[in-house]
């Protein structure tokens, strides 16, 4: 049985839903690394700092504490300097700034320590952009999820509207393209498929089917 599972891919590929379900099926801890970058971005915005100001963002990273805890109902919570901020992490202002904050090496260094600590316990599903390449290069199973740009935009748009945000499909598509570009071209731990990752295209496939396929890989002896 695989003990450390890394799920990476671009925004809207279905990573969060799949990783969360997988962790529940296996009884593993779900580690949402994107949520940690989002919490750091929230802190930057709350401090009134321009997310493009790398020096000030780096300083904030050094003074910020982020933790992942399991809430009362078993749902994962993100705690920023002692306060549960889980409900605020999907706001469009954070979507717009998170790639800039995540590109700052001091931010990545700060969060990498925590992510590696969690990975070392075993029994984890790590989800993000660099979990198979940097956080847990020795993961037992690496999956790179993709989907067509149109489908990724549709899913993200649906989630935002369901959460009560006002936006348009066009706007969402532009934001996804910009984030992909920033996440793939940054110098520090860019988004890319690990050579030993299994690539799964989720376009037109149900969550159940994708989770089932990954569970089969998890149970394979290797
Ligand atoms: O998966 P998400 O949309 O919650 O991630 C938010 C941002 O965080 C994403 O645009 C890039 C960054 N990120 C990262 O750089 N490395 C990770 N391991 C996870 C996310």
Short mmCIF file of N, CA and C in Angstrom, two decimals, residues 15-104:
data_model
loop_
_atom_site.label_atom_id
_atom_site.label_comp_id
_atom_site.label_asym_id
_atom_site.label_seq_id
_atom_site.Cartn_x
_atom_site.Cartn_y
_atom_site.Cartn_z
N UNK A 15 -7.93 18.64 -8.64
CA UNK A 15 -7.03 18.12 -7.61
C UNK A 15 -7.66 18.08 -6.22
N UNK A 16 -8.27 19.22 -5.80
CA UNK A 16 -8.76 19.30 -4.42
C UNK A 16 -9.82 18.25 -4.14
N UNK A 17 -10.81 18.17 -5.03
CA UNK A 17 -11.89 17.22 -4.82
C UNK A 17 -11.35 15.79 -4.80
N UNK A 18 -10.49 15.50 -5.77
CA UNK A 18 -9.95 14.14 -5.88
C UNK A 18 -9.08 13.82 -4.65
N UNK A 19 -8.19 14.75 -4.28
CA UNK A 19 -7.27 14.49 -3.17
C UNK A 19 -8.03 14.32 -1.85
N UNK A 20 -9.04 15.15 -1.66
CA UNK A 20 -9.84 15.07 -0.43
C UNK A 20 -10.57 13.72 -0.34
N UNK A 21 -11.16 13.32 -1.46
CA UNK A 21 -11.89 12.04 -1.49
C UNK A 21 -10.96 10.86 -1.27
N UNK A 22 -9.82 10.94 -1.91
CA UNK A 22 -8.83 9.88 -1.80
C UNK A 22 -8.38 9.72 -0.34
N UNK A 23 -8.09 10.86 0.30
CA UNK A 23 -7.64 10.82 1.70
C UNK A 23 -8.73 10.21 2.57
N UNK A 24 -9.99 10.57 2.31
CA UNK A 24 -11.10 10.02 3.11
C UNK A 24 -11.20 8.51 2.91
N UNK A 25 -11.09 8.07 1.65
CA UNK A 25 -11.20 6.62 1.35
C UNK A 25 -10.09 5.83 2.05
N UNK A 26 -8.90 6.41 2.10
CA UNK A 26 -7.74 5.69 2.63
C UNK A 26 -7.56 5.93 4.13
N UNK A 27 -8.31 6.89 4.69
CA UNK A 27 -8.12 7.26 6.10
C UNK A 27 -6.81 8.00 6.30
N UNK A 28 -6.35 8.74 5.28
CA UNK A 28 -5.09 9.47 5.33
C UNK A 28 -5.36 10.94 5.62
N UNK A 29 -4.28 11.63 6.00
CA UNK A 29 -4.36 13.07 6.21
C UNK A 29 -4.32 13.79 4.85
N UNK A 30 -5.20 14.73 4.65
CA UNK A 30 -5.22 15.50 3.40
C UNK A 30 -4.42 16.80 3.62
N UNK A 31 -3.36 16.97 2.85
CA UNK A 31 -2.52 18.16 3.01
C UNK A 31 -2.67 19.04 1.77
N UNK A 32 -3.44 20.12 1.93
CA UNK A 32 -3.74 21.05 0.84
C UNK A 32 -2.66 22.14 0.86
N UNK A 33 -1.59 21.95 0.08
CA UNK A 33 -0.48 22.92 0.14
C UNK A 33 -0.88 24.27 -0.46
N UNK A 34 -1.80 24.26 -1.42
CA UNK A 34 -2.27 25.52 -2.01
C UNK A 34 -2.93 26.40 -0.95
N UNK A 35 -3.65 25.77 -0.01
CA UNK A 35 -4.32 26.53 1.05
C UNK A 35 -3.30 27.27 1.91
N UNK A 36 -2.10 26.68 2.05
CA UNK A 36 -1.07 27.35 2.85
C UNK A 36 -0.57 28.60 2.11
N UNK A 37 -0.39 28.48 0.79
CA UNK A 37 0.02 29.66 0.01
C UNK A 37 -1.09 30.71 0.02
N UNK A 38 -2.32 30.25 0.02
CA UNK A 38 -3.45 31.19 0.08
C UNK A 38 -3.47 31.91 1.44
N UNK A 39 -3.20 31.18 2.53
CA UNK A 39 -3.20 31.81 3.85
C UNK A 39 -2.09 32.87 3.93
N UNK A 40 -0.93 32.54 3.35
CA UNK A 40 0.17 33.51 3.36
C UNK A 40 -0.24 34.76 2.57
N UNK A 41 -0.97 34.55 1.48
CA UNK A 41 -1.42 35.67 0.64
C UNK A 41 -2.42 36.53 1.41
N UNK A 42 -3.30 35.87 2.17
CA UNK A 42 -4.26 36.61 2.99
C UNK A 42 -3.52 37.52 3.97
N UNK A 43 -2.48 36.97 4.57
CA UNK A 43 -1.70 37.77 5.54
C UNK A 43 -1.08 39.00 4.85
N UNK A 44 -0.51 38.77 3.65
CA UNK A 44 0.10 39.88 2.90
C UNK A 44 -0.94 40.96 2.63
N UNK A 45 -2.13 40.54 2.19
CA UNK A 45 -3.18 41.51 1.88
C UNK A 45 -3.67 42.21 3.14
N UNK A 46 -3.78 41.45 4.25
CA UNK A 46 -4.25 42.06 5.51
C UNK A 46 -3.24 43.09 6.03
N UNK A 47 -1.97 42.86 5.71
CA UNK A 47 -0.93 43.80 6.16
C UNK A 47 -0.86 45.02 5.24
N UNK A 48 -1.67 45.02 4.17
CA UNK A 48 -1.67 46.16 3.25
C UNK A 48 -0.43 46.20 2.37
N UNK A 49 0.24 45.05 2.21
CA UNK A 49 1.47 45.00 1.42
C UNK A 49 1.14 44.61 -0.01
N UNK A 50 1.82 45.25 -0.97
CA UNK A 50 1.65 44.91 -2.38
C UNK A 50 2.26 43.52 -2.62
N UNK A 51 1.46 42.56 -3.13
CA UNK A 51 1.99 41.20 -3.32
C UNK A 51 3.17 41.14 -4.29
N UNK A 52 3.36 42.19 -5.09
CA UNK A 52 4.50 42.22 -6.03
C UNK A 52 5.78 42.71 -5.35
N UNK A 53 5.67 43.19 -4.11
CA UNK A 53 6.84 43.69 -3.38
C UNK A 53 7.53 42.51 -2.70
N UNK A 54 8.45 41.87 -3.42
CA UNK A 54 9.04 40.60 -2.97
C UNK A 54 9.76 40.73 -1.62
N UNK A 55 10.40 41.88 -1.40
CA UNK A 55 11.14 42.04 -0.16
C UNK A 55 10.22 42.05 1.06
N UNK A 56 9.14 42.81 0.94
CA UNK A 56 8.22 42.90 2.08
C UNK A 56 7.45 41.59 2.27
N UNK A 57 7.13 40.94 1.14
CA UNK A 57 6.44 39.63 1.24
C UNK A 57 7.36 38.63 1.95
N UNK A 58 8.65 38.65 1.60
CA UNK A 58 9.61 37.73 2.22
C UNK A 58 9.67 37.97 3.73
N UNK A 59 9.64 39.23 4.13
CA UNK A 59 9.72 39.57 5.55
C UNK A 59 8.47 39.05 6.28
N UNK A 60 7.32 39.25 5.65
CA UNK A 60 6.07 38.76 6.27
C UNK A 60 6.15 37.25 6.45
N UNK A 61 6.66 36.55 5.42
CA UNK A 61 6.73 35.07 5.50
C UNK A 61 7.49 34.63 6.74
N UNK A 62 8.58 35.36 7.03
CA UNK A 62 9.40 34.96 8.18
C UNK A 62 8.68 35.18 9.51
N UNK A 63 7.70 36.06 9.52
CA UNK A 63 7.02 36.38 10.79
C UNK A 63 5.66 35.71 10.91
N UNK A 64 5.33 34.82 9.97
CA UNK A 64 3.97 34.26 9.94
C UNK A 64 3.96 32.78 10.29
N UNK A 65 2.96 32.40 11.07
CA UNK A 65 2.81 30.98 11.41
C UNK A 65 1.56 30.42 10.77
N UNK A 66 1.74 29.33 10.02
CA UNK A 66 0.61 28.69 9.36
C UNK A 66 0.59 27.23 9.79
N UNK A 67 -0.60 26.74 10.14
CA UNK A 67 -0.71 25.33 10.53
C UNK A 67 -1.94 24.72 9.88
N UNK A 68 -1.86 23.42 9.62
CA UNK A 68 -3.03 22.68 9.11
C UNK A 68 -3.52 21.83 10.26
N UNK A 69 -4.79 21.95 10.59
CA UNK A 69 -5.33 21.12 11.68
C UNK A 69 -6.61 20.44 11.21
N UNK A 70 -7.01 19.41 11.93
CA UNK A 70 -8.27 18.75 11.60
C UNK A 70 -9.34 19.31 12.50
N UNK A 71 -10.40 19.86 11.90
CA UNK A 71 -11.48 20.51 12.65
C UNK A 71 -12.40 19.50 13.33
N UNK A 72 -13.40 20.01 14.06
CA UNK A 72 -14.30 19.15 14.83
C UNK A 72 -15.01 18.08 14.00
N UNK A 73 -15.38 18.41 12.76
CA UNK A 73 -16.10 17.43 11.91
C UNK A 73 -15.14 16.62 11.06
N UNK A 74 -13.86 16.76 11.34
CA UNK A 74 -12.86 16.05 10.55
C UNK A 74 -12.44 16.81 9.31
N UNK A 75 -13.01 18.01 9.11
CA UNK A 75 -12.65 18.79 7.92
C UNK A 75 -11.34 19.52 8.17
N UNK A 76 -10.48 19.61 7.12
CA UNK A 76 -9.20 20.30 7.32
C UNK A 76 -9.39 21.80 7.50
N UNK A 77 -8.62 22.36 8.41
CA UNK A 77 -8.69 23.81 8.65
C UNK A 77 -7.30 24.42 8.53
N UNK A 78 -7.25 25.64 8.06
CA UNK A 78 -5.97 26.35 7.96
C UNK A 78 -5.96 27.44 9.03
N UNK A 79 -4.91 27.40 9.85
CA UNK A 79 -4.82 28.34 10.95
C UNK A 79 -3.68 29.32 10.67
N UNK A 80 -4.03 30.60 10.62
CA UNK A 80 -3.05 31.65 10.33
C UNK A 80 -2.82 32.46 11.61
N UNK A 81 -1.60 32.43 12.12
CA UNK A 81 -1.26 33.12 13.37
C UNK A 81 -2.33 32.87 14.44
N UNK A 82 -2.74 31.63 14.56
CA UNK A 82 -3.67 31.25 15.62
C UNK A 82 -5.15 31.40 15.29
N UNK A 83 -5.47 31.91 14.09
CA UNK A 83 -6.88 32.12 13.74
C UNK A 83 -7.28 31.24 12.55
N UNK A 84 -8.45 30.59 12.66
CA UNK A 84 -8.94 29.75 11.57
C UNK A 84 -9.40 30.64 10.41
N UNK A 85 -8.71 30.53 9.26
CA UNK A 85 -9.05 31.40 8.12
C UNK A 85 -9.58 30.59 6.93
N UNK A 86 -9.91 29.32 7.17
CA UNK A 86 -10.31 28.42 6.08
C UNK A 86 -11.36 29.03 5.15
N UNK A 87 -12.37 29.68 5.73
CA UNK A 87 -13.49 30.19 4.95
C UNK A 87 -13.12 31.37 4.05
N UNK A 88 -11.95 31.94 4.24
CA UNK A 88 -11.61 33.15 3.47
C UNK A 88 -10.65 32.89 2.31
N UNK A 89 -10.22 31.65 2.17
CA UNK A 89 -9.08 31.40 1.26
C UNK A 89 -9.43 31.35 -0.23
N UNK A 90 -10.72 31.29 -0.56
CA UNK A 90 -11.12 31.20 -1.98
C UNK A 90 -11.58 32.53 -2.54
N UNK A 91 -11.36 33.62 -1.79
CA UNK A 91 -11.82 34.92 -2.28
C UNK A 91 -11.06 35.32 -3.54
N UNK A 92 -11.75 35.98 -4.50
CA UNK A 92 -11.07 36.37 -5.74
C UNK A 92 -9.81 37.22 -5.53
N UNK A 93 -9.78 38.04 -4.47
CA UNK A 93 -8.58 38.87 -4.22
C UNK A 93 -7.38 37.97 -3.96
N UNK A 94 -7.63 36.83 -3.34
CA UNK A 94 -6.52 35.89 -3.07
C UNK A 94 -6.14 35.18 -4.36
N UNK A 95 -7.14 34.76 -5.15
CA UNK A 95 -6.86 34.15 -6.47
C UNK A 95 -5.92 35.05 -7.28
N UNK A 96 -6.21 36.35 -7.23
CA UNK A 96 -5.46 37.29 -8.08
C UNK A 96 -4.02 37.47 -7.62
N UNK A 97 -3.76 37.27 -6.32
CA UNK A 97 -2.42 37.60 -5.79
C UNK A 97 -1.57 36.37 -5.45
N UNK A 98 -2.20 35.20 -5.33
CA UNK A 98 -1.49 34.06 -4.74
C UNK A 98 -0.28 33.60 -5.55
N UNK A 99 -0.34 33.66 -6.88
CA UNK A 99 0.81 33.19 -7.67
C UNK A 99 2.04 34.06 -7.45
N UNK A 100 1.80 35.36 -7.23
CA UNK A 100 2.92 36.28 -6.98
C UNK A 100 3.58 35.95 -5.65
N UNK A 101 2.73 35.72 -4.64
CA UNK A 101 3.25 35.42 -3.30
C UNK A 101 3.97 34.06 -3.32
N UNK A 102 3.38 33.09 -4.03
CA UNK A 102 3.95 31.73 -4.06
C UNK A 102 5.27 31.68 -4.84
N UNK A 103 5.58 32.73 -5.59
CA UNK A 103 6.83 32.74 -6.37
C UNK A 103 8.01 33.26 -5.54
N UNK A 104 7.75 33.75 -4.34
CA UNK A 104 8.82 34.31 -3.51
C UNK A 104 9.53 33.17 -2.77
#
